[in-house]
PDB file of C-alpha atoms in Angstrom:
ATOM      1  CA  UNK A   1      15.187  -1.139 -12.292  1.00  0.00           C
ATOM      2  CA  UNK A   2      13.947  -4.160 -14.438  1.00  0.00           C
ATOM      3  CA  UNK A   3      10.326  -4.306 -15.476  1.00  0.00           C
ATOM      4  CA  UNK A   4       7.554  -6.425 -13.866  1.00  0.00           C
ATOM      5  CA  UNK A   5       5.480  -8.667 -15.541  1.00  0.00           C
ATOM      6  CA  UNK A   6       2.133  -7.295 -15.203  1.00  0.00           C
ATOM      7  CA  UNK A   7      -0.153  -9.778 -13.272  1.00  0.00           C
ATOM      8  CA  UNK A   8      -3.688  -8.830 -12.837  1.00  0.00           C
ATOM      9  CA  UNK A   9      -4.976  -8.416  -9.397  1.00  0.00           C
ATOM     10  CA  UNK A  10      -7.966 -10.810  -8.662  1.00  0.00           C
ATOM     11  CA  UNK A  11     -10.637  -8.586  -8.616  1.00  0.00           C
ATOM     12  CA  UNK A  12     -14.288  -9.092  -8.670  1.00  0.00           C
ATOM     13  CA  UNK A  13     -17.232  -7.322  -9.784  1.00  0.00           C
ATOM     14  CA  UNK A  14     -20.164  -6.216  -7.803  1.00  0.00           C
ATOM     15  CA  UNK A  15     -22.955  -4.181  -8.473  1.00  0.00           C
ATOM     16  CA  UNK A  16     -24.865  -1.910  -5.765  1.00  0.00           C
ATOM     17  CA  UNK A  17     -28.263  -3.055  -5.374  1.00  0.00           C
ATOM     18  CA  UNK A  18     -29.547   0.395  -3.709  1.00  0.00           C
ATOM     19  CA  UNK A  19     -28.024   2.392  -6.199  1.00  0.00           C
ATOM     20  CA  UNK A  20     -26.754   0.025  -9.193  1.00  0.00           C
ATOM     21  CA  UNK A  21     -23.070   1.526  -9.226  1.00  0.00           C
ATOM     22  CA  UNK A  22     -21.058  -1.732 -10.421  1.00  0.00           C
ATOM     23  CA  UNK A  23     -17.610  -1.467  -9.362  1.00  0.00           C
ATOM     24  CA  UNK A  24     -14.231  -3.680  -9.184  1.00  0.00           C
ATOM     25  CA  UNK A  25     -12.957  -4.377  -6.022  1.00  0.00           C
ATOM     26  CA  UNK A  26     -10.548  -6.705  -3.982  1.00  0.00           C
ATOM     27  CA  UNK A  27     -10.705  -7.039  -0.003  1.00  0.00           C
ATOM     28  CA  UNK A  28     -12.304  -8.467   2.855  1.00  0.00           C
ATOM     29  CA  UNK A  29     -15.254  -6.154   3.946  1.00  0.00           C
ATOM     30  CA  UNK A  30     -17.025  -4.847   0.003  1.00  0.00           C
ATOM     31  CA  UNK A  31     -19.408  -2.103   0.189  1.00  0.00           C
ATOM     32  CA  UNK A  32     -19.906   0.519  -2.471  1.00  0.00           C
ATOM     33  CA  UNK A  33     -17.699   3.220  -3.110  1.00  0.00           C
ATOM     34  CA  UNK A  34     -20.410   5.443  -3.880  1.00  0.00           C
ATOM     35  CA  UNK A  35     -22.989   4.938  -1.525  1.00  0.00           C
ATOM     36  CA  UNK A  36     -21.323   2.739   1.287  1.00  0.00           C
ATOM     37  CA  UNK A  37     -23.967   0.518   1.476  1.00  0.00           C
ATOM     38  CA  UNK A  38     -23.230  -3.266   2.173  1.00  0.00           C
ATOM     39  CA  UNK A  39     -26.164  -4.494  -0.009  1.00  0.00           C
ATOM     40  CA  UNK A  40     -23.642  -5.471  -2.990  1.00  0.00           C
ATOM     41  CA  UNK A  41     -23.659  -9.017  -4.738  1.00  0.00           C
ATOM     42  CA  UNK A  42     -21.471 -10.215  -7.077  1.00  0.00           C
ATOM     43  CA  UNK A  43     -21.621  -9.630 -10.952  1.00  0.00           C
ATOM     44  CA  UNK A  44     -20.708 -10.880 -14.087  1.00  0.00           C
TER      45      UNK A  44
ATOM     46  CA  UNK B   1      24.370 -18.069   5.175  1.00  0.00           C
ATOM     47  CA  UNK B   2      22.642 -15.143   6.599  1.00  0.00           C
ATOM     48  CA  UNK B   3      20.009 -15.702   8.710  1.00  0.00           C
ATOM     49  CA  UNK B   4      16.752 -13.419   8.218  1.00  0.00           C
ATOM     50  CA  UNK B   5      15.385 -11.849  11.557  1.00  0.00           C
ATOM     51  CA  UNK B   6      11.353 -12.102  12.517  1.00  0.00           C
ATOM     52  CA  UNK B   7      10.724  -9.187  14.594  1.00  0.00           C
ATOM     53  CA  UNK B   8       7.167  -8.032  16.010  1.00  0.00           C
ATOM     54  CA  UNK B   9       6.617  -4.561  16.361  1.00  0.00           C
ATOM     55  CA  UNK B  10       4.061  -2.752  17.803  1.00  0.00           C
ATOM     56  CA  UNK B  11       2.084   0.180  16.108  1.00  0.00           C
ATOM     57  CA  UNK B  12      -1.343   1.821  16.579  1.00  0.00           C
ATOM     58  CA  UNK B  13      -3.126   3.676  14.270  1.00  0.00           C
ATOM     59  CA  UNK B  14      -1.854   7.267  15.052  1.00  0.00           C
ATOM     60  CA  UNK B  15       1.863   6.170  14.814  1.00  0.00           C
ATOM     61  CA  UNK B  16       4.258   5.793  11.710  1.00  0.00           C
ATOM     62  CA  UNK B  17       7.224   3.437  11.804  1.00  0.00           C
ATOM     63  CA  UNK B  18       9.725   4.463   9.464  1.00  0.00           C
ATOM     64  CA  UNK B  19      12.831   1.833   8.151  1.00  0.00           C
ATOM     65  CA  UNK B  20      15.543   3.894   6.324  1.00  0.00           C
ATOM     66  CA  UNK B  21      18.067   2.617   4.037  1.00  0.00           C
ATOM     67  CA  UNK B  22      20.999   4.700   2.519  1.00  0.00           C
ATOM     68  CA  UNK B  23      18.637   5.865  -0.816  1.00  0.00           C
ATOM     69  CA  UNK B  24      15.181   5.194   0.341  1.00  0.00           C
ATOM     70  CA  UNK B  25      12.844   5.518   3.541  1.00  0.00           C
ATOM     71  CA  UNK B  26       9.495   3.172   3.600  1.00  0.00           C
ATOM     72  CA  UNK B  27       6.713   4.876   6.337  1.00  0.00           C
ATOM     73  CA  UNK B  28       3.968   2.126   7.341  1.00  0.00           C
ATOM     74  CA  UNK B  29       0.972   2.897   8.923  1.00  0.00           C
ATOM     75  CA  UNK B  30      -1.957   0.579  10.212  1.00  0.00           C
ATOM     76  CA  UNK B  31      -5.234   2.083   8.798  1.00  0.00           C
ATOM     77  CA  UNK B  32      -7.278   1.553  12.240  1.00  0.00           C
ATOM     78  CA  UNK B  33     -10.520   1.424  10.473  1.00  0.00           C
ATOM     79  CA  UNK B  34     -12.257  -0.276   7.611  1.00  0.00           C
ATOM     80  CA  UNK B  35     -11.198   2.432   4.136  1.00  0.00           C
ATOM     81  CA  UNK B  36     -10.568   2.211   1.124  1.00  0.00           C
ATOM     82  CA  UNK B  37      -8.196   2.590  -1.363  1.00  0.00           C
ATOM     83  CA  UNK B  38      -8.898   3.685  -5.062  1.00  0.00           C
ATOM     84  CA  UNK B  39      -6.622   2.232  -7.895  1.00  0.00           C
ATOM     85  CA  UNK B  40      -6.615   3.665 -11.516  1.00  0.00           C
ATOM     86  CA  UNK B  41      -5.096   1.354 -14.303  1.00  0.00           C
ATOM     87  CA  UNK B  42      -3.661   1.802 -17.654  1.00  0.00           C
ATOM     88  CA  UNK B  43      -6.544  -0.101 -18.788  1.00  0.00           C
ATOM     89  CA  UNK B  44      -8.873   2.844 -17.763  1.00  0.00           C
ATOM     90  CA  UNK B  45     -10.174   0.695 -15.220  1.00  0.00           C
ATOM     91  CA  UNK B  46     -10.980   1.355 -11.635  1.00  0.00           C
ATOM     92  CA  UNK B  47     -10.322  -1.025  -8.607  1.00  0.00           C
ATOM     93  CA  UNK B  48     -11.510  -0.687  -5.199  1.00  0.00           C
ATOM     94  CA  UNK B  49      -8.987  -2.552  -2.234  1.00  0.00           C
ATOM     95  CA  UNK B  50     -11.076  -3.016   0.746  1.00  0.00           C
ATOM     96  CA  UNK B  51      -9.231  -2.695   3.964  1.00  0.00           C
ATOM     97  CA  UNK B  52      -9.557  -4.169   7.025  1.00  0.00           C
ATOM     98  CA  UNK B  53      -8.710  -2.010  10.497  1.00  0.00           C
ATOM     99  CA  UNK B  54      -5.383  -4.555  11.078  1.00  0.00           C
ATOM    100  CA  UNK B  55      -4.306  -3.889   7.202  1.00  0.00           C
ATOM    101  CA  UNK B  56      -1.581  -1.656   6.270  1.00  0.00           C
ATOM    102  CA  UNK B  57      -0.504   1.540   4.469  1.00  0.00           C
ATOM    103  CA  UNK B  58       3.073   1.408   3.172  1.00  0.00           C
ATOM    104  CA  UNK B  59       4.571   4.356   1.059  1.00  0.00           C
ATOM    105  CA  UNK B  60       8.580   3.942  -0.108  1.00  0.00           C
ATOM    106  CA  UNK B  61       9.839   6.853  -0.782  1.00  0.00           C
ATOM    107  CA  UNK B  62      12.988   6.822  -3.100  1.00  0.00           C
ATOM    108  CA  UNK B  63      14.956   9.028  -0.932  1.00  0.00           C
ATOM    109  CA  UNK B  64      15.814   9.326   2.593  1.00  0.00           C
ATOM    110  CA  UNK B  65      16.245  12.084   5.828  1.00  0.00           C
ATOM    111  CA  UNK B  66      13.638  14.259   6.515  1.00  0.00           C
ATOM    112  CA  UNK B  67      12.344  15.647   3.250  1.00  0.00           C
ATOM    113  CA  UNK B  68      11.367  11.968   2.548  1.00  0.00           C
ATOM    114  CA  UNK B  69       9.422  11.427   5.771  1.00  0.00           C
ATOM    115  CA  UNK B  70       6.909  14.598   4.994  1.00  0.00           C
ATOM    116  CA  UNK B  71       6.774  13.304   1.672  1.00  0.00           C
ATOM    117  CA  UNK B  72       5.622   9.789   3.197  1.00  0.00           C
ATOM    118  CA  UNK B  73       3.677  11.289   6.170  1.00  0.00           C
ATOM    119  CA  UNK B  74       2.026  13.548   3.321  1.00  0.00           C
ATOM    120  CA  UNK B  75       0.892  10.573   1.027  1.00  0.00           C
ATOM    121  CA  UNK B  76      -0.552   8.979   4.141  1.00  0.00           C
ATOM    122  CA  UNK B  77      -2.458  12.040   4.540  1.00  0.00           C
ATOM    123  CA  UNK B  78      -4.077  11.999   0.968  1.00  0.00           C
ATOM    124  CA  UNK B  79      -4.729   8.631   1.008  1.00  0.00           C
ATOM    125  CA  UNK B  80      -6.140   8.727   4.634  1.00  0.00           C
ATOM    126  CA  UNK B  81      -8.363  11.883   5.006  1.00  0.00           C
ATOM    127  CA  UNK B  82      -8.930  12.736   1.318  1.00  0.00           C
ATOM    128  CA  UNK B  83      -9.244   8.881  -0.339  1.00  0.00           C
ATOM    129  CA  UNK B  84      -7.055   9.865  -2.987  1.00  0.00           C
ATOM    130  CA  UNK B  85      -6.514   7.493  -5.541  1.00  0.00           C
ATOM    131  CA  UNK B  86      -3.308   5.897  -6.641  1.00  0.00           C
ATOM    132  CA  UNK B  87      -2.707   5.960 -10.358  1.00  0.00           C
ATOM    133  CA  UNK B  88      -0.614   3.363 -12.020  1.00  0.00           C
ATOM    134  CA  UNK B  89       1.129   3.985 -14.911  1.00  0.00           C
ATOM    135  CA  UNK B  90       1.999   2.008 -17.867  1.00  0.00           C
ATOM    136  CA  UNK B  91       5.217   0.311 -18.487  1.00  0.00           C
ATOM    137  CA  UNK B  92       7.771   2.472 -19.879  1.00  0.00           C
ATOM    138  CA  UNK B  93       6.089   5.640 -18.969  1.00  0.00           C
ATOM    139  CA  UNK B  94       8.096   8.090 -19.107  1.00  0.00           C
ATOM    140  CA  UNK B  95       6.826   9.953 -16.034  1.00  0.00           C
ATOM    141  CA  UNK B  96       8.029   6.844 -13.929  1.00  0.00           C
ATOM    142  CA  UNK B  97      11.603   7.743 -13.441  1.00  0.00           C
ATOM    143  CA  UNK B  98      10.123  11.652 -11.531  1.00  0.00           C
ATOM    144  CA  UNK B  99       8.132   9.098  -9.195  1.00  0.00           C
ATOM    145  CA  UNK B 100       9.393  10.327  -5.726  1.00  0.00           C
ATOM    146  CA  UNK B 101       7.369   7.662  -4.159  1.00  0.00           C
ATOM    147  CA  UNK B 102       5.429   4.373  -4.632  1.00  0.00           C
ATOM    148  CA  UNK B 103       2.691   3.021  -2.493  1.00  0.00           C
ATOM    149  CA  UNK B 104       1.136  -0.153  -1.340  1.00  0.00           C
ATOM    150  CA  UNK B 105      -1.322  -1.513   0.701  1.00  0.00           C
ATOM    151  CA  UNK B 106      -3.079  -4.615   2.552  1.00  0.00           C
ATOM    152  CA  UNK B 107      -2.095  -7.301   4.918  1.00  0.00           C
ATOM    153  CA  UNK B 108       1.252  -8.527   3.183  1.00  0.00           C
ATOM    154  CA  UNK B 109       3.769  -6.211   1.778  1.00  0.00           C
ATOM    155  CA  UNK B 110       6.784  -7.435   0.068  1.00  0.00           C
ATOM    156  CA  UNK B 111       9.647  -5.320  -0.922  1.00  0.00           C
ATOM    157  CA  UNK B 112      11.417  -5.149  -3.966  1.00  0.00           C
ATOM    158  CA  UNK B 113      14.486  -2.567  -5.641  1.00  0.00           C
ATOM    159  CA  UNK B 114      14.183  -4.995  -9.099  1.00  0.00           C
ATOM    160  CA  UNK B 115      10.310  -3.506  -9.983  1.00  0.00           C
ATOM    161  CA  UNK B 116       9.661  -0.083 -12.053  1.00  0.00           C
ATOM    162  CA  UNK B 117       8.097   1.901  -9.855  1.00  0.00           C
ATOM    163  CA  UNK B 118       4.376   3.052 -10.209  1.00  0.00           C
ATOM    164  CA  UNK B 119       3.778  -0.175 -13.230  1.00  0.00           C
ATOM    165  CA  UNK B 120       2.276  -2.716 -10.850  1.00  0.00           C
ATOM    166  CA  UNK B 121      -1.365  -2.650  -9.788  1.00  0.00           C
ATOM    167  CA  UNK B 122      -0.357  -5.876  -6.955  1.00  0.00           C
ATOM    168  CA  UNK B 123      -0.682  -4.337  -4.247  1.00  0.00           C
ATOM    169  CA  UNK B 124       1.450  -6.891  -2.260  1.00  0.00           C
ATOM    170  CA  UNK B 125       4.519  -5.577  -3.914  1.00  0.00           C
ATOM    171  CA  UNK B 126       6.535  -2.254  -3.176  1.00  0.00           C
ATOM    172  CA  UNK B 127       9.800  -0.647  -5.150  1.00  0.00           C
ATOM    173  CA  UNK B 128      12.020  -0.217  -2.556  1.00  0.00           C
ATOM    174  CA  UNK B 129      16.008   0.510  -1.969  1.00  0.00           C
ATOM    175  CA  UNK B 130      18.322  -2.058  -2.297  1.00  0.00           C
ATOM    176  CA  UNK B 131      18.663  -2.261   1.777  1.00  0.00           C
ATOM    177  CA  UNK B 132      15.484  -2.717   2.288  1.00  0.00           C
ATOM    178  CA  UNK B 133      14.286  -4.677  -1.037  1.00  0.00           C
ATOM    179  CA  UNK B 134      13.342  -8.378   0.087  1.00  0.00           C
ATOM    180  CA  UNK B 135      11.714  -7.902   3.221  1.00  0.00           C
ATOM    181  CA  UNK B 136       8.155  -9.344   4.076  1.00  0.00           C
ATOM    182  CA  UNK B 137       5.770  -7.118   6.002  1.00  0.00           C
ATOM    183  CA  UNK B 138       2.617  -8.885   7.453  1.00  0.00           C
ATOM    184  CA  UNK B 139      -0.232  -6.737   9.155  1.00  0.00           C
ATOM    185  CA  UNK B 140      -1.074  -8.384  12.663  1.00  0.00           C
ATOM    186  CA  UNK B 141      -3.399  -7.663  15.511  1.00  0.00           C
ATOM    187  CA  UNK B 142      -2.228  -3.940  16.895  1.00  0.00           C
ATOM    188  CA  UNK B 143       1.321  -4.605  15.322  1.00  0.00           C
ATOM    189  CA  UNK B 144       3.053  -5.721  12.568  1.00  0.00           C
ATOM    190  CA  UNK B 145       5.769  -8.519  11.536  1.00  0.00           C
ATOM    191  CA  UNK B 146       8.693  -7.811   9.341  1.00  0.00           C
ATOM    192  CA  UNK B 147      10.823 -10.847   8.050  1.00  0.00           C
ATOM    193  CA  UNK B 148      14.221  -9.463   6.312  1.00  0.00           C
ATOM    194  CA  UNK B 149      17.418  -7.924   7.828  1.00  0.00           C
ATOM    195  CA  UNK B 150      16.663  -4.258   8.422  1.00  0.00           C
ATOM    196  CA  UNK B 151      18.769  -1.523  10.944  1.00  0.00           C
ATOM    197  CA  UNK B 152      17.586   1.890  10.996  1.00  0.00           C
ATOM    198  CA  UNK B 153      13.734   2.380  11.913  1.00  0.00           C
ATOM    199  CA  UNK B 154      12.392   4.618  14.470  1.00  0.00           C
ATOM    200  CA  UNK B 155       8.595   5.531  15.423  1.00  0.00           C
ATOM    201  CA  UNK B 156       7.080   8.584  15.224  1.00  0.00           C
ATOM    202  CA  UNK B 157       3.483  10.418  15.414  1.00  0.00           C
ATOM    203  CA  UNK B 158       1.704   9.758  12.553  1.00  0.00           C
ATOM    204  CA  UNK B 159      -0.257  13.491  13.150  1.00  0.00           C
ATOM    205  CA  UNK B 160       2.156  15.971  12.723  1.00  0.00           C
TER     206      UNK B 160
END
């Protein structure tokens, strides 16, 4: 098996506004992992 | 010139369709529901893939017959009902040639035997056998589509 070339996923960062986890995540439908809620925004 | 087959197939939620070459099995699932899917990197980072109820689950185990299909039905389990994460290892690991199996998720799948297993945080690219390697999976209302030249696949119950 030959190696890959590692090409990073396109991820984004978000942050939780009801309880501030910040996470990385790629997909259609983004809530937080922690608390599940769907009040997330984008962050840099 | 070969000519490389389309099909449509069927599957719901609580079913497994499994293709099997001569050294490998792959086991796809649909995921029925919004889940997700934790990935950790070799750059101690985690990544969250959110999937959609139409989005797959597709484990490639590199060995076939039945031993392979718990294995695969197994994973699906884990990553299922206990939101295990996957881990992805660096290149050259040395723990990548015991991998048993590899998995991959979301709503395009492509398979490949010329990838070291478990190195690749895409998730739109699987290690497969050589039988299987080049096909294209696509997740599609209450089915999927699989463009490549594939002949051994049966359906089973994902719950078993």
């Amino acid at each position: 098996m030959a190696d890959l070339k590692m090409k990073k996923l396109k991820t984004k960062r978000y942050r939780c506004l009801d309880c501030g986890n910040i996470f990385q995540g790629i997909g259609k439908r983004v809530v937080c992992p922690s608390c599940q809620s769907e009040n997330v925004e984008e962050s840099n | 010139m070969s000519v490389r087959e389309r099909r449509r197939i069927e599957l719901n939620p609580n079913q497994v369709l499994f293709l099997t070459g001569s050294s490998g099995k792959l086991g796809l699932v649909k995921t029925g529901q919004d889940m997700q899917i934790f990935i950790g990197t070799p750059e101690k980072e985690e990544i969250v893939v959110f999937l959609g109820k139409d989005d797959i689950i597709a484990v490639s185990a590199f060995e076939s017959g039945k031993k392979a299909e718990k294995g695969i039905l197994a994973m699906m389990y884990l990553l299922k009902e206990f939101s295990a994460p996957i881990i992805v290892l660096p290149e050259n690991h040395p723990t990548s040639k015991r991998l048993k199996m590899v998995v991959a998720c979301g709503d395009h799948i492509n398979l490949d035997c010329d990838v070291q297993a478990g190195t690749h945080p895409e998730q739109d690219i699987l290690c497969a056998c050589s039988e299987l390697s080049g096909l294209d999976i696509d997740a599609v209302e209450d089915g999927i589509e699989i463009e490549g030249n594939f002949e051994q696949f049966r359906m089973d119950k994902l719950d078993q």
